[in-house]
Short mmCIF file of C-alpha atoms in Angstrom, two decimals:
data_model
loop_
_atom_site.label_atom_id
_atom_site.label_comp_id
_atom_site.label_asym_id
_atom_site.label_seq_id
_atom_site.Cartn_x
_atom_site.Cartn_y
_atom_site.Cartn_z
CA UNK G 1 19.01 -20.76 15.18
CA UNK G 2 22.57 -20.45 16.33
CA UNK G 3 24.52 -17.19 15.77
CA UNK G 4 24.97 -17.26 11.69
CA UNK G 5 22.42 -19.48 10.75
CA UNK G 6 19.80 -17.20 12.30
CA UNK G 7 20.89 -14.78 10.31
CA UNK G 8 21.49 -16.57 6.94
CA UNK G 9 17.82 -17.82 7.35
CA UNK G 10 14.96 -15.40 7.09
CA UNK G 11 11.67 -17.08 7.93
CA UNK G 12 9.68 -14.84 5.83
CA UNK G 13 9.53 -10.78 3.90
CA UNK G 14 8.67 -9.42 7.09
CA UNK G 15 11.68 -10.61 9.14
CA UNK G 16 13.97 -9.36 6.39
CA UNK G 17 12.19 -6.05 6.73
CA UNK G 18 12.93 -5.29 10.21
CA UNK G 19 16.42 -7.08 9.97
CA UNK G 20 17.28 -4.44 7.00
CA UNK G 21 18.72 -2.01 9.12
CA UNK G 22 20.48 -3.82 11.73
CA UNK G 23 24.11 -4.87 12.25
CA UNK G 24 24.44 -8.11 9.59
CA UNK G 25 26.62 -9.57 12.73
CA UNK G 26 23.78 -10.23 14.10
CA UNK G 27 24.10 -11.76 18.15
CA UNK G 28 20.75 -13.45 18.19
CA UNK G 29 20.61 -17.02 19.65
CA UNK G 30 17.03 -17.65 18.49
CA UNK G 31 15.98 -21.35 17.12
CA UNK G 32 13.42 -21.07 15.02
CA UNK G 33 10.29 -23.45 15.60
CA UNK G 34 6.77 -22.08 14.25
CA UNK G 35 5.15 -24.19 16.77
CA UNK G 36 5.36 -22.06 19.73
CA UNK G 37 6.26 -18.25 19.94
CA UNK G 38 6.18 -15.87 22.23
CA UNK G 39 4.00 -13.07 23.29
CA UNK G 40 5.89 -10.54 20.75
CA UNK G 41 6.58 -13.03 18.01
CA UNK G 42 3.04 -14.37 17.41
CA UNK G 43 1.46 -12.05 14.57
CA UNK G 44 -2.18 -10.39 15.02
CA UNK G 45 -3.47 -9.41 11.63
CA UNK G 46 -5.64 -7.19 12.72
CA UNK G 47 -3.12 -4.38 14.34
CA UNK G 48 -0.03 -6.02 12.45
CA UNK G 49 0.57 -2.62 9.73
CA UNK G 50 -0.53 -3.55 6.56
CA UNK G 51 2.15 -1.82 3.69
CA UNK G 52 1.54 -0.47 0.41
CA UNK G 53 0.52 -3.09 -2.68
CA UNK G 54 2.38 -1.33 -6.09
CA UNK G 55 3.21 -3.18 -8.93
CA UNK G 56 4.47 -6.20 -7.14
CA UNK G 57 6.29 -3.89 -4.22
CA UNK G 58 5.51 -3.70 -1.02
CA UNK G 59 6.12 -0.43 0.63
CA UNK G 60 6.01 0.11 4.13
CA UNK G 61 6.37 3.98 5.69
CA UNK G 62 6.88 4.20 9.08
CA UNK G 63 7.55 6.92 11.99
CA UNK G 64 7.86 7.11 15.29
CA UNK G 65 7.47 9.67 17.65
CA UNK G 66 8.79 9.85 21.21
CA UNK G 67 9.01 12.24 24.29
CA UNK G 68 11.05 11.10 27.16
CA UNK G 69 12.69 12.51 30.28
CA UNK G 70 16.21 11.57 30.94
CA UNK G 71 17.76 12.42 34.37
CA UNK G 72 21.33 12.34 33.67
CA UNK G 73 22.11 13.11 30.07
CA UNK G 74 25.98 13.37 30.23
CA UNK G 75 25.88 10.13 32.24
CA UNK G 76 29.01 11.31 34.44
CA UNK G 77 28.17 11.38 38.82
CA UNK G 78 26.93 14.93 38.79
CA UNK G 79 23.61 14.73 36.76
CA UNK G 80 21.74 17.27 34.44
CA UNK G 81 18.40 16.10 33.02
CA UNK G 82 16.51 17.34 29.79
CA UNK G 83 13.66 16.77 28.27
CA UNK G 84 14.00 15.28 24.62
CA UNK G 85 12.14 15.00 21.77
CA UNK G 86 12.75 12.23 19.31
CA UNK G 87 11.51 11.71 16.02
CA UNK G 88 12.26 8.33 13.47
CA UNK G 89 10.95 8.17 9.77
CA UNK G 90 11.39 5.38 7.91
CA UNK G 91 10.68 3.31 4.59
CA UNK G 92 11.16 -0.18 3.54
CA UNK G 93 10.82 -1.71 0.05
CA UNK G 94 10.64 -5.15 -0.78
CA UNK G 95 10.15 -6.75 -3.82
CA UNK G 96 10.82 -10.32 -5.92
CA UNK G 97 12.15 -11.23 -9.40
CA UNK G 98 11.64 -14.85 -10.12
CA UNK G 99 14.01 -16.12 -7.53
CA UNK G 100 15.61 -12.95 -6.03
CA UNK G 101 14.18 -11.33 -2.90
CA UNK G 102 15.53 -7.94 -2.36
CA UNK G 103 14.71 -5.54 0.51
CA UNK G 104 15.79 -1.86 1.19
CA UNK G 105 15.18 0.52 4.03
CA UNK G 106 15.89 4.34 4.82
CA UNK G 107 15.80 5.85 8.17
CA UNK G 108 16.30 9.37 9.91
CA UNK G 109 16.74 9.19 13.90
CA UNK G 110 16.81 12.88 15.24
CA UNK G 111 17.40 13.64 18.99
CA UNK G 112 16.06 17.18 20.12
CA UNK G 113 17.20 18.21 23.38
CA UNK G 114 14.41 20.86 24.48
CA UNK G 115 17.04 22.57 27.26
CA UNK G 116 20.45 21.59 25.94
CA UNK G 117 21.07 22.30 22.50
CA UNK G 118 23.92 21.23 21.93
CA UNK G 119 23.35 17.48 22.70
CA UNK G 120 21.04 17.52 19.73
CA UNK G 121 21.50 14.73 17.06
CA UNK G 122 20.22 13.30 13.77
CA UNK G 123 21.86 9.88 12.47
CA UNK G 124 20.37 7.93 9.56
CA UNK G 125 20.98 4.69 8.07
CA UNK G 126 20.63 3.33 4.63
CA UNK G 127 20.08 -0.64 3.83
CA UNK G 128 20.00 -2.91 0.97
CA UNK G 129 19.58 -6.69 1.50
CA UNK G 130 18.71 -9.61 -1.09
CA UNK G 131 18.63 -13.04 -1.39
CA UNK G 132 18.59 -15.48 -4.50
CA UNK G 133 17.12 -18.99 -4.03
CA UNK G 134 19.61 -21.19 -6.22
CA UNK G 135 16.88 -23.81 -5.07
CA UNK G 136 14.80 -24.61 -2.07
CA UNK G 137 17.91 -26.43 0.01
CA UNK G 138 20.27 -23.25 -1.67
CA UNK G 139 20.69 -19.74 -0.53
CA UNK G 140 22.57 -16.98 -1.71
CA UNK G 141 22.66 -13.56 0.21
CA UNK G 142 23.81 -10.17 -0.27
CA UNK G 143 23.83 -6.71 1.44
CA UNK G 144 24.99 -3.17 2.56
CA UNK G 145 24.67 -1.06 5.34
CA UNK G 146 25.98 2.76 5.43
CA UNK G 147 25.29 5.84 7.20
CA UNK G 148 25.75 7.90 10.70
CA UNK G 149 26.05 6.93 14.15
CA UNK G 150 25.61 8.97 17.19
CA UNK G 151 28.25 6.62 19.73
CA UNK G 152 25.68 6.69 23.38
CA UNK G 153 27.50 8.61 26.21
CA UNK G 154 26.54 5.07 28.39
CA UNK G 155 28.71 3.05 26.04
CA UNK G 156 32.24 1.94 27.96
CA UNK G 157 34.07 3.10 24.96
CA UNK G 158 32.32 6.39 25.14
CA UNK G 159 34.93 9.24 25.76
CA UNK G 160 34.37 10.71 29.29
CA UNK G 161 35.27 14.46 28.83
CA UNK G 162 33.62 15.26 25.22
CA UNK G 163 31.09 18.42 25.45
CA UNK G 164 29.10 16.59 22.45
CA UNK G 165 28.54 12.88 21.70
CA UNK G 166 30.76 11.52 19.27
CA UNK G 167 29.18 10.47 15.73
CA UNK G 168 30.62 8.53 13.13
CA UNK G 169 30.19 7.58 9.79
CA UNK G 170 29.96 3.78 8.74
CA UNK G 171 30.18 1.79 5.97
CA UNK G 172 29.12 -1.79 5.71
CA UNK G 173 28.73 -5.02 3.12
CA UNK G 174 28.78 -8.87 3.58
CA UNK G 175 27.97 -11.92 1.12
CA UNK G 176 26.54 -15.08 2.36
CA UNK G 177 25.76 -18.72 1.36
CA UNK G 178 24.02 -21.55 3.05
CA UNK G 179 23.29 -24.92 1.51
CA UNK G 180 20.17 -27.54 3.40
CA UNK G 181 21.76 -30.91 3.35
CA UNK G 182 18.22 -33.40 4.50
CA UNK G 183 19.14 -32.89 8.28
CA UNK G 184 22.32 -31.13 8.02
CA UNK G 185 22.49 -27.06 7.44
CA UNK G 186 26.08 -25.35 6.94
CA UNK G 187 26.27 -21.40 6.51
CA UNK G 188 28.87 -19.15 5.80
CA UNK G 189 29.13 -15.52 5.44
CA UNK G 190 32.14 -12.58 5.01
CA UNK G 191 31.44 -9.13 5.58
CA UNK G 192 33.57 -5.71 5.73
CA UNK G 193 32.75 -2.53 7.98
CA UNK G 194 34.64 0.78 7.67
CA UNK G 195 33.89 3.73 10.65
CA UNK G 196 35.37 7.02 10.61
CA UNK G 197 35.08 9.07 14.27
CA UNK G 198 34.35 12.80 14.33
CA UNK G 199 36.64 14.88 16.73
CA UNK G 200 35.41 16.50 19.71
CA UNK G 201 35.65 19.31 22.04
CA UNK G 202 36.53 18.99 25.77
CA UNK G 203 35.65 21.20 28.77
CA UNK G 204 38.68 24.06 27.87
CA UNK G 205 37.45 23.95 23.98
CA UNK G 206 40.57 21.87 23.04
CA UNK G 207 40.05 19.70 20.22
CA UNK G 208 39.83 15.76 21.17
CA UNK G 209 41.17 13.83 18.03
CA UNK G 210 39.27 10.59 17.36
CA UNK G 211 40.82 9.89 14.27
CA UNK G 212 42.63 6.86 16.35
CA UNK G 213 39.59 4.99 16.90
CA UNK G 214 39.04 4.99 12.61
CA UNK G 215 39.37 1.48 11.42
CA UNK G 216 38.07 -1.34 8.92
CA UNK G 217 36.93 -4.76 10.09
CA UNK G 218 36.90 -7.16 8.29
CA UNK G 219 34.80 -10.80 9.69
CA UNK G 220 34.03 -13.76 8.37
CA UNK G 221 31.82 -16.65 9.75
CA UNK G 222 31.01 -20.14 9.63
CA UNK G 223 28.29 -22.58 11.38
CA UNK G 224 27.05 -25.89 10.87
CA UNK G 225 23.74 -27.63 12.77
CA UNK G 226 22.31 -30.93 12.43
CA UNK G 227 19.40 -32.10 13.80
CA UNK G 228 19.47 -34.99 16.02
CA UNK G 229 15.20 -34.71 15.94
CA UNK G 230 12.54 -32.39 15.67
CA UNK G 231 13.32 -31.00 19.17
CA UNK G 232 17.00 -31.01 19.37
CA UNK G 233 19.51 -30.13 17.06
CA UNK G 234 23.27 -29.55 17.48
CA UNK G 235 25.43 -26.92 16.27
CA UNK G 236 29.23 -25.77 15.96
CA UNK G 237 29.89 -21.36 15.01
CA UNK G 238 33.36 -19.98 14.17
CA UNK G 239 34.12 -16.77 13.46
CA UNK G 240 37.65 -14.55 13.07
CA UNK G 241 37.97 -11.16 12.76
CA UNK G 242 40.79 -8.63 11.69
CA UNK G 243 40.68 -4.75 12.97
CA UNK G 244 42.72 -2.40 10.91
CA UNK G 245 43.12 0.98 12.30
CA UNK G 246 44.13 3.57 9.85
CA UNK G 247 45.02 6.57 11.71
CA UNK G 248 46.93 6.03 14.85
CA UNK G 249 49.30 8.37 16.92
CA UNK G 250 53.18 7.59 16.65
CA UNK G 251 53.43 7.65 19.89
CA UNK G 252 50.68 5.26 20.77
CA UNK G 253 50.71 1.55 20.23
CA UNK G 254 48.86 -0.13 17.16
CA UNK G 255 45.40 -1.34 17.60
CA UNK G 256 45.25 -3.57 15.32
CA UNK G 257 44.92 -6.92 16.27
CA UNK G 258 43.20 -10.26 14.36
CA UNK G 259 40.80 -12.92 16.59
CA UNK G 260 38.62 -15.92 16.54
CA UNK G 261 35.82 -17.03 18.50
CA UNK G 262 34.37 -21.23 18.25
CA UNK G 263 31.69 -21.86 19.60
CA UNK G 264 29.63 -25.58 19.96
CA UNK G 265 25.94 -26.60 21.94
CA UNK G 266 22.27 -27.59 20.96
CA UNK G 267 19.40 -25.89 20.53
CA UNK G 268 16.31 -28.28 21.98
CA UNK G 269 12.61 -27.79 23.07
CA UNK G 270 12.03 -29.72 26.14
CA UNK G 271 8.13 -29.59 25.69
CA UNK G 272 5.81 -26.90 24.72
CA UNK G 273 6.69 -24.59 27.61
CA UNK G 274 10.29 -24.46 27.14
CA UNK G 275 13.06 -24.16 24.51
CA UNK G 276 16.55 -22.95 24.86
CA UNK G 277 19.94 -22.73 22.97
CA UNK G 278 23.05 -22.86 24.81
CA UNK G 279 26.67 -22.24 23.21
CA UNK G 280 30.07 -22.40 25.08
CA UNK G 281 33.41 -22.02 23.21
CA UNK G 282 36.40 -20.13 23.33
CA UNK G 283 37.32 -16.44 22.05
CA UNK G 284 40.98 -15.24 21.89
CA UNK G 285 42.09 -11.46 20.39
CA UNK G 286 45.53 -10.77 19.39
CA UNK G 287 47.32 -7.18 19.22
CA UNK G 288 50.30 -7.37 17.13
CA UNK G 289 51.75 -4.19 19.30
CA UNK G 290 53.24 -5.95 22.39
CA UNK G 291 51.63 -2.57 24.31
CA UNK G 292 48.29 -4.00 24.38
CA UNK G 293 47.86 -7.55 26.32
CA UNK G 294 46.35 -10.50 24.30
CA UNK G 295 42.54 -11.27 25.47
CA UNK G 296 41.63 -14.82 25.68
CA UNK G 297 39.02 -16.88 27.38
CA UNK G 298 35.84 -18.33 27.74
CA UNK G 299 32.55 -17.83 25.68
CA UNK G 300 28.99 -18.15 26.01
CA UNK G 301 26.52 -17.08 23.64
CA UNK G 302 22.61 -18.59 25.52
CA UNK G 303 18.83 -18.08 25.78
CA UNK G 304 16.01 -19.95 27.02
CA UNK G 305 12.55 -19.50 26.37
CA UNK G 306 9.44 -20.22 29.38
CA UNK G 307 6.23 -20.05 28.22
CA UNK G 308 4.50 -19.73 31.37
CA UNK G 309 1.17 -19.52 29.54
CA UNK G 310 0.25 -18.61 26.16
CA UNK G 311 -0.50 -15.39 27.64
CA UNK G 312 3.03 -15.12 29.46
CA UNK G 313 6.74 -15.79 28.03
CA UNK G 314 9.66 -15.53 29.86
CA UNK G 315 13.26 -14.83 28.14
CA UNK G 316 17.00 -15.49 29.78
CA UNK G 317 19.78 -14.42 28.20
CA UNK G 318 23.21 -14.58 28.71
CA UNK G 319 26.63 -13.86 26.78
CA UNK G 320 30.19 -13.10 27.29
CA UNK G 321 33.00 -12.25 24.77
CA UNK G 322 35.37 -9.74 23.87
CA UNK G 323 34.49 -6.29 23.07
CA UNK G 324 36.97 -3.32 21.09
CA UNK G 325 38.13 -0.26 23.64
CA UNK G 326 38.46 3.07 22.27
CA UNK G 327 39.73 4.32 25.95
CA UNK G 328 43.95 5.85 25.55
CA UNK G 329 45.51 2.77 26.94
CA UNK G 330 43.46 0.16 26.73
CA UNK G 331 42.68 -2.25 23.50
CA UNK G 332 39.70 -4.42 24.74
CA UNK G 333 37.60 -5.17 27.50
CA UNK G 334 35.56 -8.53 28.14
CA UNK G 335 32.05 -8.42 28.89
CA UNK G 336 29.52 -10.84 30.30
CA UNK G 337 26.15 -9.91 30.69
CA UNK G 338 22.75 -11.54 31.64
CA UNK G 339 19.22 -10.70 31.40
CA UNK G 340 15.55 -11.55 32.32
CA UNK G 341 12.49 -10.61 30.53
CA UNK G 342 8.58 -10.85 31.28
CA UNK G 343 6.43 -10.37 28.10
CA UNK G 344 2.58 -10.73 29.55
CA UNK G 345 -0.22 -10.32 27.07
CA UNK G 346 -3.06 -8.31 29.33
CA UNK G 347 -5.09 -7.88 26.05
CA UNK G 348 -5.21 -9.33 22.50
CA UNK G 349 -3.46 -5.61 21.98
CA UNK G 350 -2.14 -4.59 24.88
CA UNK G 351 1.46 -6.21 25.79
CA UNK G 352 3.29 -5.16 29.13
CA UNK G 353 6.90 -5.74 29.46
CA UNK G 354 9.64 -5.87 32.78
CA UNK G 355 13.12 -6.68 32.49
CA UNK G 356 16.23 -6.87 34.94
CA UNK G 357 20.22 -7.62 33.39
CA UNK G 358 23.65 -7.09 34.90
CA UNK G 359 26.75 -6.41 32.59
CA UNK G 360 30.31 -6.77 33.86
CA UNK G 361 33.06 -4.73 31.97
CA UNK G 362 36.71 -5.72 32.16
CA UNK G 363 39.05 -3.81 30.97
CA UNK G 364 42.44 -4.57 29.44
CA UNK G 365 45.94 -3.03 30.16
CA UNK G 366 44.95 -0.48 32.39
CA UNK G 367 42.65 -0.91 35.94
CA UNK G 368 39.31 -0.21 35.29
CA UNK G 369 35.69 -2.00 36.03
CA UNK G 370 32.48 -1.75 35.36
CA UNK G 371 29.68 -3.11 37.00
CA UNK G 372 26.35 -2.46 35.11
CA UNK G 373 22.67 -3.06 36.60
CA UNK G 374 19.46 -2.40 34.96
CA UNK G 375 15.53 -2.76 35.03
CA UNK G 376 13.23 -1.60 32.89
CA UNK G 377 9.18 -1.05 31.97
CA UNK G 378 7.26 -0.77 29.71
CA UNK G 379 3.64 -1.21 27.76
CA UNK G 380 2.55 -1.36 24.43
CA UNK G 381 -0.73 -0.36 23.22
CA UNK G 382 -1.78 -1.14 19.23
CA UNK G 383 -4.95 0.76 18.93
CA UNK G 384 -5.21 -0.29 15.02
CA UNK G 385 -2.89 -1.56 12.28
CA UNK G 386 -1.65 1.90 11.72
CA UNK G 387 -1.57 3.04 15.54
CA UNK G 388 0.34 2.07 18.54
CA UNK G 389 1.36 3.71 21.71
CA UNK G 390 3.89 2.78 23.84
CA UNK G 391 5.19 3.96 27.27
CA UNK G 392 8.41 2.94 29.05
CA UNK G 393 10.53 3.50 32.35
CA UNK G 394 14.54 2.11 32.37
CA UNK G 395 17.11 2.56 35.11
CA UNK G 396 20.39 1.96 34.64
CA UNK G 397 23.40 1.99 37.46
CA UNK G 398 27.07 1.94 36.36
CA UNK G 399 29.87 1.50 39.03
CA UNK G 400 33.07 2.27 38.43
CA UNK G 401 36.43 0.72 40.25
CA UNK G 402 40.56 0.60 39.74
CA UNK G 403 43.44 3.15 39.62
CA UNK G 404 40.95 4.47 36.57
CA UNK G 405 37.63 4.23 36.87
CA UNK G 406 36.08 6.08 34.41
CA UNK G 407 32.53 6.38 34.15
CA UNK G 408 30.38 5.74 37.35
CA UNK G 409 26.43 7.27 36.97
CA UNK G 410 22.57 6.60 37.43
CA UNK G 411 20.45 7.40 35.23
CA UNK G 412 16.54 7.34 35.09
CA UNK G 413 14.68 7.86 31.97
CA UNK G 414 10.82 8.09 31.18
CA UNK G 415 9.56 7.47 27.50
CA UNK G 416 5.87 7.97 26.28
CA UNK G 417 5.19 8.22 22.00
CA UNK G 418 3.30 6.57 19.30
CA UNK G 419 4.22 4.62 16.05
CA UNK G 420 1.95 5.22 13.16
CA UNK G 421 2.84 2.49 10.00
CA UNK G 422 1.25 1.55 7.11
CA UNK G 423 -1.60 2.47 4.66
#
């Protein structure tokens, strides 16, 4: 489905489930057609976890337990490595009255660093998501997200000279409608996120305020697909935004700004082996402080799906838009980034996994590039319903250019740990 009707249209309990916790702007250009899925969308009921039964509740505990090497944990050009353990509980509830679906979900993430302390972290995240069926062509939804953040040093609006990663508290609701009309489906949705940055400490010990990068967004969405056929339907997105920043500098400019993105393409399946959705459009951000440049231009929001064999999918993605900078000097950056991914089934239970993507950062307002390649590895192993374990390798190259270049680093990193769900 295109970008909000994929999100304003669970298929089932179990996608709401492990949607709960996610961003509700969510990017995913996925059309939904139960006739063909992909290695890690088909379901295997007998290593799919099976959750608790009570009273009409379904109850799902989950953690997950990783150790991984990482070779270059600051992610600056001289590296230092650590060993890390990492450790994710989590519970999701889901229940229905009569015509209301509702879903909620806690989770801890904790980051021990086994040589350096002092990069240790624990985030968490509460969620609360429901839906109430007006009727089967009506849809009303509802939800909130709100907890802490630990901002990843890779990010390009990561600060470059912090001694600890920056964390931040969020804040997050939206409210949602979408209405079935025969081959015609129209969705809209408004939603409201509030972040507030913890300062830092540089090399010397001097505090690092972040209180600039504190601000409210506030979105709101609207999409509309018809369907020419079975196989090919067409589709038109808009969304605009408005950033608020509450604590900014006197001497700095304002970062606020207000935007829109449109967006218009089809969604088809040319066959059993291959479907795709494709959306170009245009995205344009606005500062209303004439010391930040206006970002405009093109966007593309795209994936296409190759099932090679039923054994064997293939995934392409690609996307480019504007993205917020929380770098002194600069108020956005535009980024384009593709991706290819090989899910191959060895065994009914055993999925193995290679990727390759490229990201290209462009920074506004001051000179600065970034030019990001990765690959990655990995393998899955469900041993039973309650039991999986998974291994995975990722490399990731960033290369820095301009009069400021910022960040510029390898990293390797080596993950092994096992998931244990379920009853």
């Amino acid at each position: 489905m295109p970008l909000i009707l994929a999100t304003l249209f669970p298929t089932d309990a179990h996608a709401q489930q492990s949607d709960i916790l996610e961003d509700f702007r969510d990017e995913s250009l996925q059309f939904k057609r139960s006739e063909q899925l992909g290695v890690r969308d088909r379901s295997q009921p007998e290593f799919d976890p099976v959750p608790y039964r009570i009273d009409g509740v379904e109850i799902m505990p989950s953690i997950n337990i990783d150790a991984f090497y990482d070779s270059n944990i600051f992610a600056v050009n001289d590296a230092s490595d650590d060993l890390i353990i990492r450790v994710r509980p989590k519970l999701t509830a889901s229940t229905k009255f009569g015509n209301f679906n509702i879903t909620t979900a806690a989770e801890v993430d904790h980051r021990q660093y086994l040589s350096t302390d002092s990069q240790s972290t624990t985030d968490f995240t509460l969620g609360l998501r429901g839906r109430y069926d007006i009727s089967r062509e009506s849809q009303i939804y509802i939800g909130t997200r709100n907890g802490q953040k630990t901002e990843d040093r890779t990010d390009p609006a990561s600060p470059l000279n912090l001694q600890e990663p920056v964390q931040y508290r969020f804040a997050s609701a939206f409210f949602g409608a979408a209405q079935n009309f025969n081959r015609l489906r129209i969705a809209a949705r408004a939603g409201v996120e509030k972040r507030n940055y913890e300062d830092g400490r540089d090399g010397l010990d001097a505090l690092v305020d972040q209180d600039f990068r504190n601000r409210t967004l506030w979105t709101g969405d609207l999409g509309a697909e018809f369907a020419v056929n079975p196989d090919i339907s067409v589709f038109v997105n808009g969304s605009v935004n408005r950033r608020d920043y509450v604590s900014q500098p006197p001497s700095l400019p304002s970062r606020d700004s207000e935007g829109y993105e449109i967006t218009a393409g089809t969604s088809f399946q040319l066959s059993k082996l291959i479907r795709s959705e494709i959306g170009i459009g245009y995205f344009q951000q606005d500062f209303e402080d004439a010391g930040f440049d206006d970002v405009d231009g093109f966007a593309i929001r795209g994936k296409l799906e190759y099932f090679v064999t039923p054994l064997v999918t293939l995934t392409a993605r690609a996307n480019r838009g504007v993205e917020e900078s929380s770098t002194l000097g600069s108020g956005a950056f535009v980024a384009t980034s593709v991706s290819l991914t090989a899910d191959y089934e060895l065994l009914r239970n055993l999925i193995v996994t290679a990727s390759v993507s490229y990201e290209q950062d462009r920074f506004q307002d001051i000179d600065r590039d970034y030019d990001i390649t990765g690959a990655a590895m990995g393998v899955e192993w469900r041993l039973a319903p309650r039991y999986s374990l998974h291994a995975r390798y990722d490399f990731r190259d960033q290369d820095a250019s301009g009069t400021f270049p910022g960040r510029a680093f390898s990293r390797h990193r080596f993950l092994v740990g096992i998931t244990i769900a379920g009853m």
